[in-house]
Amino acid sequence: MELRTASSPKDVKHYTTDRLREEFLIQNLFVPGEIKTVYSHIDRIITGAAVPVKPLVLTAGDEIRAEYFLQRRELGVINIGGKGTITVDGTVYELEYKDGIYIGMGSKDITFASADEKNPAKFYLNSAPAHKEYPTVLIKPEDCVTVELGTMEEANHRVIRKYILPGQVESCQLVMGMTSLKPGSVWNTMPCHTHDRRMEVYLYFELPEDALVFHYMGEPTETRHIVMRNEEAVISPSWSIHSASATRAYTFIWGMVGENQDFDDMDAVAMKDIR
């Protein structure tokens, strides 16, 4: 498990390109035959991926000092690869492309597997500290709360699907979902916002090899960008904006943890104030 510490906005505005990438960009997550995880001190989120060529068992490791991974945590998973299964304490859940699952605190034995090792599942993981047990729930995209926003004229026509949130799939603090841009649209989360009560992680995917995403971060008056490619993730502190433009349409998974679970609790930034 890789460890990332928290960073002050006073320091971040002086970072070089390489330092920004070192602190916030997460690359090479989807490695066949491995579970890779990154532990951030920012709200103690764990971001990771499992690509099971053969079955892979999720273990706690030394970093979280637990008997098993979800002893004091909860877990959200979305599959962006081939068909696979996740076995939770003996119960098998089948996940197709873009299916998700919430796994509650106290679940002990978790195994990832693929239906076809030549087209393995790509399980993307977000995990947060938890204080209460909630039931495990398999989540289908068609069953999610869905919102369509933006316009083609503003190049931000997009569909938002909310996988884990209060009233749909209950959790202690983890909120997860997926945003898909329509062809011809390239902007997400612009006008931008911050939310001091929650941090966020984005995973960008459904991009061809030669496409780029320019992820914008930093305080609204001290913006920076990180160039990203397909199936890369980025950590966004609560004080930072988190938006992007790209060379073509794309999809991204967002995961939030922190003080509350109110999706609309955002501090909007006026376009005239962005620098």
PDB file of C-alpha atoms in Angstrom:
ATOM      1  CA  MET A   1       0.000   0.000   0.000  1.00  0.00           C
ATOM      2  CA  GLU A   2       1.425   3.360  -1.051  1.00  0.00           C
ATOM      3  CA  LEU A   3       1.157   6.250   1.421  1.00  0.00           C
ATOM      4  CA  ARG A   4       0.332   9.866   0.503  1.00  0.00           C
ATOM      5  CA  THR A   5       0.456  12.632   3.120  1.00  0.00           C
ATOM      6  CA  ALA A   6      -1.678  15.776   3.203  1.00  0.00           C
ATOM      7  CA  SER A   7      -0.474  19.046   1.640  1.00  0.00           C
ATOM      8  CA  SER A   8      -1.089  22.691   2.528  1.00  0.00           C
ATOM      9  CA  PRO A   9      -2.482  25.013  -0.174  1.00  0.00           C
ATOM     10  CA  LYS A  10       0.211  27.506   0.821  1.00  0.00           C
ATOM     11  CA  ASP A  11       2.815  24.965  -0.248  1.00  0.00           C
ATOM     12  CA  VAL A  12       1.027  23.514  -3.268  1.00  0.00           C
ATOM     13  CA  LYS A  13       1.009  26.806  -5.156  1.00  0.00           C
ATOM     14  CA  HIS A  14       4.813  26.570  -5.297  1.00  0.00           C
ATOM     15  CA  TYR A  15       4.964  22.962  -6.539  1.00  0.00           C
ATOM     16  CA  THR A  16       6.607  22.077  -9.825  1.00  0.00           C
ATOM     17  CA  THR A  17       4.792  19.913 -12.366  1.00  0.00           C
ATOM     18  CA  ASP A  18       6.631  16.824 -11.148  1.00  0.00           C
ATOM     19  CA  ARG A  19       5.834  17.561  -7.501  1.00  0.00           C
ATOM     20  CA  LEU A  20       2.142  18.075  -8.260  1.00  0.00           C
ATOM     21  CA  ARG A  21       2.021  14.735 -10.016  1.00  0.00           C
ATOM     22  CA  GLU A  22       3.927  13.012  -7.215  1.00  0.00           C
ATOM     23  CA  GLU A  23       1.511  14.264  -4.551  1.00  0.00           C
ATOM     24  CA  PHE A  24      -1.868  13.975  -6.266  1.00  0.00           C
ATOM     25  CA  LEU A  25      -1.752  11.810  -9.417  1.00  0.00           C
ATOM     26  CA  ILE A  26      -2.288   8.049  -9.113  1.00  0.00           C
ATOM     27  CA  GLN A  27      -0.950   6.054 -12.058  1.00  0.00           C
ATOM     28  CA  ASN A  28      -0.598   2.373 -12.952  1.00  0.00           C
ATOM     29  CA  LEU A  29      -3.530   1.279 -10.805  1.00  0.00           C
ATOM     30  CA  PHE A  30      -4.819  -1.508 -13.044  1.00  0.00           C
ATOM     31  CA  VAL A  31      -2.096  -4.162 -13.040  1.00  0.00           C
ATOM     32  CA  PRO A  32      -3.156  -7.681 -14.126  1.00  0.00           C
ATOM     33  CA  GLY A  33      -2.880 -10.148 -11.271  1.00  0.00           C
ATOM     34  CA  GLU A  34      -2.544  -7.487  -8.541  1.00  0.00           C
ATOM     35  CA  ILE A  35      -4.425  -5.417  -6.003  1.00  0.00           C
ATOM     36  CA  LYS A  36      -2.892  -1.943  -5.796  1.00  0.00           C
ATOM     37  CA  THR A  37      -3.898   0.602  -3.157  1.00  0.00           C
ATOM     38  CA  VAL A  38      -2.981   4.167  -2.216  1.00  0.00           C
ATOM     39  CA  TYR A  39      -3.653   5.409   1.319  1.00  0.00           C
ATOM     40  CA  SER A  40      -4.142   9.170   1.634  1.00  0.00           C
ATOM     41  CA  HIS A  41      -3.958  11.046   4.917  1.00  0.00           C
ATOM     42  CA  ILE A  42      -6.666  13.327   3.481  1.00  0.00           C
ATOM     43  CA  ASP A  43      -9.773  11.986   5.242  1.00  0.00           C
ATOM     44  CA  ARG A  44      -8.037   8.561   5.331  1.00  0.00           C
ATOM     45  CA  ILE A  45      -9.393   7.470   1.950  1.00  0.00           C
ATOM     46  CA  ILE A  46      -7.921   4.405   0.258  1.00  0.00           C
ATOM     47  CA  THR A  47      -8.029   4.392  -3.544  1.00  0.00           C
ATOM     48  CA  GLY A  48      -7.152   1.221  -5.398  1.00  0.00           C
ATOM     49  CA  ALA A  49      -7.830  -1.360  -8.051  1.00  0.00           C
ATOM     50  CA  ALA A  50      -7.965  -5.129  -8.409  1.00  0.00           C
ATOM     51  CA  VAL A  51      -7.408  -6.873 -11.756  1.00  0.00           C
ATOM     52  CA  PRO A  52      -7.870 -10.588 -11.061  1.00  0.00           C
ATOM     53  CA  VAL A  53      -6.329 -12.881 -13.655  1.00  0.00           C
ATOM     54  CA  LYS A  54      -6.580 -15.465 -10.886  1.00  0.00           C
ATOM     55  CA  PRO A  55      -8.705 -14.849  -7.755  1.00  0.00           C
ATOM     56  CA  LEU A  56      -7.309 -12.092  -5.533  1.00  0.00           C
ATOM     57  CA  VAL A  57      -7.991 -11.800  -1.800  1.00  0.00           C
ATOM     58  CA  LEU A  58      -8.241  -8.361  -0.181  1.00  0.00           C
ATOM     59  CA  THR A  59      -6.061  -8.199   2.937  1.00  0.00           C
ATOM     60  CA  ALA A  60      -5.538  -5.424   5.468  1.00  0.00           C
ATOM     61  CA  GLY A  61      -1.770  -5.096   5.258  1.00  0.00           C
ATOM     62  CA  ASP A  62       0.277  -3.434   7.966  1.00  0.00           C
ATOM     63  CA  GLU A  63      -0.688   0.136   7.100  1.00  0.00           C
ATOM     64  CA  ILE A  64      -4.181   0.163   8.646  1.00  0.00           C
ATOM     65  CA  ARG A  65      -3.347  -2.024  11.670  1.00  0.00           C
ATOM     66  CA  ALA A  66      -6.518  -4.094  11.373  1.00  0.00           C
ATOM     67  CA  GLU A  67      -7.298  -7.807  11.552  1.00  0.00           C
ATOM     68  CA  TYR A  68      -9.022  -7.562   8.157  1.00  0.00           C
ATOM     69  CA  PHE A  69      -9.518  -4.780   5.611  1.00  0.00           C
ATOM     70  CA  LEU A  70     -13.067  -3.807   6.570  1.00  0.00           C
ATOM     71  CA  GLN A  71     -12.755  -4.204  10.316  1.00  0.00           C
ATOM     72  CA  ARG A  72     -13.194  -0.423  10.694  1.00  0.00           C
ATOM     73  CA  ARG A  73     -13.851   0.550   7.073  1.00  0.00           C
ATOM     74  CA  GLU A  74     -16.421   0.464   4.272  1.00  0.00           C
ATOM     75  CA  LEU A  75     -15.768  -0.133   0.576  1.00  0.00           C
ATOM     76  CA  GLY A  76     -17.229   0.978  -2.744  1.00  0.00           C
ATOM     77  CA  VAL A  77     -16.290  -0.844  -5.976  1.00  0.00           C
ATOM     78  CA  ILE A  78     -17.125  -0.153  -9.626  1.00  0.00           C
ATOM     79  CA  ASN A  79     -16.096  -2.518 -12.419  1.00  0.00           C
ATOM     80  CA  ILE A  80     -14.665  -0.863 -15.557  1.00  0.00           C
ATOM     81  CA  GLY A  81     -13.416  -4.079 -17.180  1.00  0.00           C
ATOM     82  CA  GLY A  82     -14.716  -7.497 -18.190  1.00  0.00           C
ATOM     83  CA  LYS A  83     -17.306  -9.458 -16.258  1.00  0.00           C
ATOM     84  CA  GLY A  84     -16.205 -10.519 -12.794  1.00  0.00           C
ATOM     85  CA  THR A  85     -17.312 -11.587  -9.349  1.00  0.00           C
ATOM     86  CA  ILE A  86     -16.758 -10.322  -5.840  1.00  0.00           C
ATOM     87  CA  THR A  87     -17.291 -12.861  -3.072  1.00  0.00           C
ATOM     88  CA  VAL A  88     -18.165 -11.324   0.302  1.00  0.00           C
ATOM     89  CA  ASP A  89     -18.178 -13.756   3.235  1.00  0.00           C
ATOM     90  CA  GLY A  90     -19.288 -16.585   0.953  1.00  0.00           C
ATOM     91  CA  THR A  91     -21.903 -14.677  -1.061  1.00  0.00           C
ATOM     92  CA  VAL A  92     -21.004 -14.250  -4.743  1.00  0.00           C
ATOM     93  CA  TYR A  93     -21.918 -11.016  -6.556  1.00  0.00           C
ATOM     94  CA  GLU A  94     -21.597 -10.790 -10.356  1.00  0.00           C
ATOM     95  CA  LEU A  95     -20.492  -7.429 -11.763  1.00  0.00           C
ATOM     96  CA  GLU A  96     -20.778  -6.503 -15.421  1.00  0.00           C
ATOM     97  CA  TYR A  97     -19.168  -3.412 -16.951  1.00  0.00           C
ATOM     98  CA  LYS A  98     -20.038  -0.319 -14.853  1.00  0.00           C
ATOM     99  CA  ASP A  99     -21.803  -2.346 -12.158  1.00  0.00           C
ATOM    100  CA  GLY A 100     -20.933  -1.340  -8.621  1.00  0.00           C
ATOM    101  CA  ILE A 101     -21.142  -2.691  -5.108  1.00  0.00           C
ATOM    102  CA  TYR A 102     -21.132  -1.284  -1.596  1.00  0.00           C
ATOM    103  CA  ILE A 103     -19.540  -3.550   1.014  1.00  0.00           C
ATOM    104  CA  GLY A 104     -20.165  -2.617   4.627  1.00  0.00           C
ATOM    105  CA  MET A 105     -17.936  -2.575   7.679  1.00  0.00           C
ATOM    106  CA  GLY A 106     -17.427  -5.975   9.289  1.00  0.00           C
ATOM    107  CA  SER A 107     -17.263  -7.967   6.052  1.00  0.00           C
ATOM    108  CA  LYS A 108     -14.228 -10.213   6.523  1.00  0.00           C
ATOM    109  CA  ASP A 109     -13.509 -12.353   3.469  1.00  0.00           C
ATOM    110  CA  ILE A 110     -13.452 -10.510   0.140  1.00  0.00           C
ATOM    111  CA  THR A 111     -12.246 -12.163  -3.076  1.00  0.00           C
ATOM    112  CA  PHE A 112     -12.093 -10.666  -6.577  1.00  0.00           C
ATOM    113  CA  ALA A 113     -12.294 -12.912  -9.657  1.00  0.00           C
ATOM    114  CA  SER A 114     -12.772 -12.582 -13.419  1.00  0.00           C
ATOM    115  CA  ALA A 115     -15.092 -14.585 -15.642  1.00  0.00           C
ATOM    116  CA  ASP A 116     -12.441 -14.601 -18.397  1.00  0.00           C
ATOM    117  CA  GLU A 117      -8.768 -14.136 -17.552  1.00  0.00           C
ATOM    118  CA  LYS A 118      -8.155 -12.901 -21.110  1.00  0.00           C
ATOM    119  CA  ASN A 119     -10.658 -10.088 -20.494  1.00  0.00           C
ATOM    120  CA  PRO A 120     -10.294  -9.547 -16.762  1.00  0.00           C
ATOM    121  CA  ALA A 121     -12.484  -7.404 -14.570  1.00  0.00           C
ATOM    122  CA  LYS A 122     -11.045  -4.064 -13.496  1.00  0.00           C
ATOM    123  CA  PHE A 123     -12.408  -3.355 -10.059  1.00  0.00           C
ATOM    124  CA  TYR A 124     -11.891   0.267  -8.984  1.00  0.00           C
ATOM    125  CA  LEU A 125     -11.961   0.732  -5.198  1.00  0.00           C
ATOM    126  CA  ASN A 126     -12.691   3.560  -2.769  1.00  0.00           C
ATOM    127  CA  SER A 127     -12.616   2.860   0.977  1.00  0.00           C
ATOM    128  CA  ALA A 128     -13.255   5.111   3.969  1.00  0.00           C
ATOM    129  CA  PRO A 129     -13.274   4.711   7.749  1.00  0.00           C
ATOM    130  CA  ALA A 130     -16.669   3.588   9.049  1.00  0.00           C
ATOM    131  CA  HIS A 131     -18.492   3.575  12.381  1.00  0.00           C
ATOM    132  CA  LYS A 132     -21.544   1.417  11.636  1.00  0.00           C
ATOM    133  CA  GLU A 133     -22.378  -1.709   9.668  1.00  0.00           C
ATOM    134  CA  TYR A 134     -24.538  -1.252   6.558  1.00  0.00           C
ATOM    135  CA  PRO A 135     -25.607  -4.128   4.283  1.00  0.00           C
ATOM    136  CA  THR A 136     -23.731  -5.056   1.140  1.00  0.00           C
ATOM    137  CA  VAL A 137     -25.617  -3.885  -1.972  1.00  0.00           C
ATOM    138  CA  LEU A 138     -25.052  -4.721  -5.651  1.00  0.00           C
ATOM    139  CA  ILE A 139     -25.597  -1.579  -7.734  1.00  0.00           C
ATOM    140  CA  LYS A 140     -26.711  -1.521 -11.380  1.00  0.00           C
ATOM    141  CA  PRO A 141     -26.232   1.709 -13.381  1.00  0.00           C
ATOM    142  CA  GLU A 142     -29.849   1.641 -14.524  1.00  0.00           C
ATOM    143  CA  ASP A 143     -31.005   1.650 -10.887  1.00  0.00           C
ATOM    144  CA  CYS A 144     -28.964   4.715  -9.908  1.00  0.00           C
ATOM    145  CA  VAL A 145     -30.294   8.210  -9.340  1.00  0.00           C
ATOM    146  CA  THR A 146     -29.534   9.842 -12.710  1.00  0.00           C
ATOM    147  CA  VAL A 147     -29.244  13.529 -13.562  1.00  0.00           C
ATOM    148  CA  GLU A 148     -28.560  15.102 -16.963  1.00  0.00           C
ATOM    149  CA  LEU A 149     -26.799  18.470 -16.881  1.00  0.00           C
ATOM    150  CA  GLY A 150     -25.058  20.978 -19.137  1.00  0.00           C
ATOM    151  CA  THR A 151     -25.397  21.847 -22.804  1.00  0.00           C
ATOM    152  CA  MET A 152     -23.540  21.208 -26.031  1.00  0.00           C
ATOM    153  CA  GLU A 153     -23.049  24.972 -26.405  1.00  0.00           C
ATOM    154  CA  GLU A 154     -21.076  24.995 -23.155  1.00  0.00           C
ATOM    155  CA  ALA A 155     -19.297  21.724 -24.092  1.00  0.00           C
ATOM    156  CA  ASN A 156     -20.385  20.149 -20.787  1.00  0.00           C
ATOM    157  CA  HIS A 157     -23.430  18.003 -21.658  1.00  0.00           C
ATOM    158  CA  ARG A 158     -23.161  15.090 -19.232  1.00  0.00           C
ATOM    159  CA  VAL A 159     -25.031  12.372 -17.366  1.00  0.00           C
ATOM    160  CA  ILE A 160     -24.398  11.856 -13.638  1.00  0.00           C
ATOM    161  CA  ARG A 161     -25.220   8.535 -11.996  1.00  0.00           C
ATOM    162  CA  LYS A 162     -25.137   8.411  -8.198  1.00  0.00           C
ATOM    163  CA  TYR A 163     -24.194   4.923  -7.009  1.00  0.00           C
ATOM    164  CA  ILE A 164     -23.699   5.321  -3.259  1.00  0.00           C
ATOM    165  CA  LEU A 165     -25.541   8.100  -1.435  1.00  0.00           C
ATOM    166  CA  PRO A 166     -28.122   8.485   1.359  1.00  0.00           C
ATOM    167  CA  GLY A 167     -31.583   7.299   0.422  1.00  0.00           C
ATOM    168  CA  GLN A 168     -30.300   4.927  -2.260  1.00  0.00           C
ATOM    169  CA  VAL A 169     -27.381   2.925  -0.894  1.00  0.00           C
ATOM    170  CA  GLU A 170     -26.585   3.787   2.705  1.00  0.00           C
ATOM    171  CA  SER A 171     -23.030   4.238   3.939  1.00  0.00           C
ATOM    172  CA  CYS A 172     -21.220   5.865   6.843  1.00  0.00           C
ATOM    173  CA  GLN A 173     -19.443   8.556   4.821  1.00  0.00           C
ATOM    174  CA  LEU A 174     -18.509   7.227   1.378  1.00  0.00           C
ATOM    175  CA  VAL A 175     -20.379   8.733  -1.589  1.00  0.00           C
ATOM    176  CA  MET A 176     -19.626   7.446  -5.106  1.00  0.00           C
ATOM    177  CA  GLY A 177     -20.891   7.916  -8.613  1.00  0.00           C
ATOM    178  CA  MET A 178     -20.047   8.200 -12.283  1.00  0.00           C
ATOM    179  CA  THR A 179     -20.245  11.056 -14.789  1.00  0.00           C
ATOM    180  CA  SER A 180     -20.270  10.427 -18.555  1.00  0.00           C
ATOM    181  CA  LEU A 181     -19.792  13.250 -21.043  1.00  0.00           C
ATOM    182  CA  LYS A 182     -21.771  13.267 -24.267  1.00  0.00           C
ATOM    183  CA  PRO A 183     -19.816  13.196 -27.567  1.00  0.00           C
ATOM    184  CA  GLY A 184     -18.559  16.689 -28.322  1.00  0.00           C
ATOM    185  CA  SER A 185     -18.481  17.754 -24.667  1.00  0.00           C
ATOM    186  CA  VAL A 186     -15.155  17.996 -22.861  1.00  0.00           C
ATOM    187  CA  TRP A 187     -15.706  20.005 -19.641  1.00  0.00           C
ATOM    188  CA  ASN A 188     -16.734  18.700 -16.238  1.00  0.00           C
ATOM    189  CA  THR A 189     -17.485  20.634 -13.042  1.00  0.00           C
ATOM    190  CA  MET A 190     -17.194  24.051 -14.624  1.00  0.00           C
ATOM    191  CA  PRO A 191     -18.219  26.478 -13.205  1.00  0.00           C
ATOM    192  CA  CYS A 192     -16.149  24.887 -10.473  1.00  0.00           C
ATOM    193  CA  HIS A 193     -16.572  24.615  -6.730  1.00  0.00           C
ATOM    194  CA  THR A 194     -14.876  23.456  -3.561  1.00  0.00           C
ATOM    195  CA  HIS A 195     -16.400  21.670  -0.565  1.00  0.00           C
ATOM    196  CA  ASP A 196     -14.442  22.176   2.635  1.00  0.00           C
ATOM    197  CA  ARG A 197     -16.373  19.386   4.308  1.00  0.00           C
ATOM    198  CA  ARG A 198     -15.350  16.652   1.843  1.00  0.00           C
ATOM    199  CA  MET A 199     -12.373  15.597  -0.230  1.00  0.00           C
ATOM    200  CA  GLU A 200     -12.736  13.822  -3.558  1.00  0.00           C
ATOM    201  CA  VAL A 201     -10.947  11.396  -5.860  1.00  0.00           C
ATOM    202  CA  TYR A 202     -11.572  11.238  -9.623  1.00  0.00           C
ATOM    203  CA  LEU A 203     -10.776   8.289 -11.912  1.00  0.00           C
ATOM    204  CA  TYR A 204     -10.822   9.157 -15.623  1.00  0.00           C
ATOM    205  CA  PHE A 205     -11.483   6.387 -18.151  1.00  0.00           C
ATOM    206  CA  GLU A 206     -13.028   5.548 -21.549  1.00  0.00           C
ATOM    207  CA  LEU A 207     -10.253   7.530 -23.220  1.00  0.00           C
ATOM    208  CA  PRO A 208      -8.216   6.318 -26.215  1.00  0.00           C
ATOM    209  CA  GLU A 209      -4.471   5.956 -25.803  1.00  0.00           C
ATOM    210  CA  ASP A 210      -3.635   9.274 -27.492  1.00  0.00           C
ATOM    211  CA  ALA A 211      -6.228  11.366 -25.586  1.00  0.00           C
ATOM    212  CA  LEU A 212      -5.426  13.699 -22.692  1.00  0.00           C
ATOM    213  CA  VAL A 213      -7.351  15.090 -19.728  1.00  0.00           C
ATOM    214  CA  PHE A 214      -6.286  18.390 -18.209  1.00  0.00           C
ATOM    215  CA  HIS A 215      -7.368  18.133 -14.568  1.00  0.00           C
ATOM    216  CA  TYR A 216      -7.571  21.492 -12.808  1.00  0.00           C
ATOM    217  CA  MET A 217      -6.873  21.800  -9.102  1.00  0.00           C
ATOM    218  CA  GLY A 218      -5.706  24.285  -6.479  1.00  0.00           C
ATOM    219  CA  GLU A 219      -7.361  27.163  -4.676  1.00  0.00           C
ATOM    220  CA  PRO A 220      -9.698  29.120  -6.991  1.00  0.00           C
ATOM    221  CA  THR A 221      -7.213  31.994  -7.238  1.00  0.00           C
ATOM    222  CA  GLU A 222      -4.152  29.707  -7.487  1.00  0.00           C
ATOM    223  CA  THR A 223      -5.155  27.107 -10.064  1.00  0.00           C
ATOM    224  CA  ARG A 224      -2.827  24.445 -11.418  1.00  0.00           C
ATOM    225  CA  HIS A 225      -3.316  21.570 -13.840  1.00  0.00           C
ATOM    226  CA  ILE A 226      -2.235  17.940 -14.077  1.00  0.00           C
ATOM    227  CA  VAL A 227      -2.135  16.177 -17.440  1.00  0.00           C
ATOM    228  CA  MET A 228      -3.793  12.768 -17.135  1.00  0.00           C
ATOM    229  CA  ARG A 229      -4.470   9.761 -19.335  1.00  0.00           C
ATOM    230  CA  ASN A 230      -6.831   6.810 -19.444  1.00  0.00           C
ATOM    231  CA  GLU A 231      -7.495   4.957 -16.172  1.00  0.00           C
ATOM    232  CA  GLU A 232      -5.549   7.387 -13.987  1.00  0.00           C
ATOM    233  CA  ALA A 233      -6.871   8.839 -10.726  1.00  0.00           C
ATOM    234  CA  VAL A 234      -6.258  12.112  -8.919  1.00  0.00           C
ATOM    235  CA  ILE A 235      -6.641  13.144  -5.273  1.00  0.00           C
ATOM    236  CA  SER A 236      -8.462  16.422  -4.627  1.00  0.00           C
ATOM    237  CA  PRO A 237      -8.133  18.021  -1.161  1.00  0.00           C
ATOM    238  CA  SER A 238     -11.200  19.745   0.261  1.00  0.00           C
ATOM    239  CA  TRP A 239      -9.706  23.214  -0.335  1.00  0.00           C
ATOM    240  CA  SER A 240      -9.122  22.523  -4.039  1.00  0.00           C
ATOM    241  CA  ILE A 241     -11.272  22.903  -7.113  1.00  0.00           C
ATOM    242  CA  HIS A 242     -11.618  19.728  -9.194  1.00  0.00           C
ATOM    243  CA  SER A 243     -12.615  20.107 -12.817  1.00  0.00           C
ATOM    244  CA  ALA A 244     -11.267  19.077 -16.206  1.00  0.00           C
ATOM    245  CA  SER A 245     -11.227  19.565 -19.926  1.00  0.00           C
ATOM    246  CA  ALA A 246     -10.006  16.983 -22.407  1.00  0.00           C
ATOM    247  CA  THR A 247      -9.207  16.315 -26.036  1.00  0.00           C
ATOM    248  CA  ARG A 248     -12.459  14.329 -26.365  1.00  0.00           C
ATOM    249  CA  ALA A 249     -15.408  13.102 -24.305  1.00  0.00           C
ATOM    250  CA  TYR A 250     -14.665  10.791 -21.363  1.00  0.00           C
ATOM    251  CA  THR A 251     -16.151   9.211 -18.249  1.00  0.00           C
ATOM    252  CA  PHE A 252     -15.008   9.554 -14.665  1.00  0.00           C
ATOM    253  CA  ILE A 253     -15.808   7.972 -11.327  1.00  0.00           C
ATOM    254  CA  TRP A 254     -15.983  10.296  -8.339  1.00  0.00           C
ATOM    255  CA  GLY A 255     -15.675   9.273  -4.727  1.00  0.00           C
ATOM    256  CA  MET A 256     -16.124  11.598  -1.754  1.00  0.00           C
ATOM    257  CA  VAL A 257     -15.485  11.178   1.965  1.00  0.00           C
ATOM    258  CA  GLY A 258     -15.470  13.620   4.839  1.00  0.00           C
ATOM    259  CA  GLU A 259     -17.727  15.539   7.191  1.00  0.00           C
ATOM    260  CA  ASN A 260     -21.068  14.980   5.475  1.00  0.00           C
ATOM    261  CA  GLN A 261     -22.792  13.174   2.600  1.00  0.00           C
ATOM    262  CA  ASP A 262     -24.752  16.095   1.158  1.00  0.00           C
ATOM    263  CA  PHE A 263     -24.049  15.950  -2.583  1.00  0.00           C
ATOM    264  CA  ASP A 264     -25.191  19.560  -3.056  1.00  0.00           C
ATOM    265  CA  ASP A 265     -23.061  20.995  -0.228  1.00  0.00           C
ATOM    266  CA  MET A 266     -20.729  22.923  -2.528  1.00  0.00           C
ATOM    267  CA  ASP A 267     -19.024  26.313  -2.303  1.00  0.00           C
ATOM    268  CA  ALA A 268     -19.518  27.715  -5.780  1.00  0.00           C
ATOM    269  CA  VAL A 269     -16.738  29.716  -7.414  1.00  0.00           C
ATOM    270  CA  ALA A 270     -17.758  32.556  -9.689  1.00  0.00           C
ATOM    271  CA  MET A 271     -16.153  32.461 -13.117  1.00  0.00           C
ATOM    272  CA  LYS A 272     -14.795  35.983 -12.599  1.00  0.00           C
ATOM    273  CA  ASP A 273     -12.895  34.860  -9.484  1.00  0.00           C
ATOM    274  CA  ILE A 274     -10.938  31.991 -11.062  1.00  0.00           C
ATOM    275  CA  ARG A 275      -7.255  32.647 -11.734  1.00  0.00           C
TER     276      ARG A 275
END
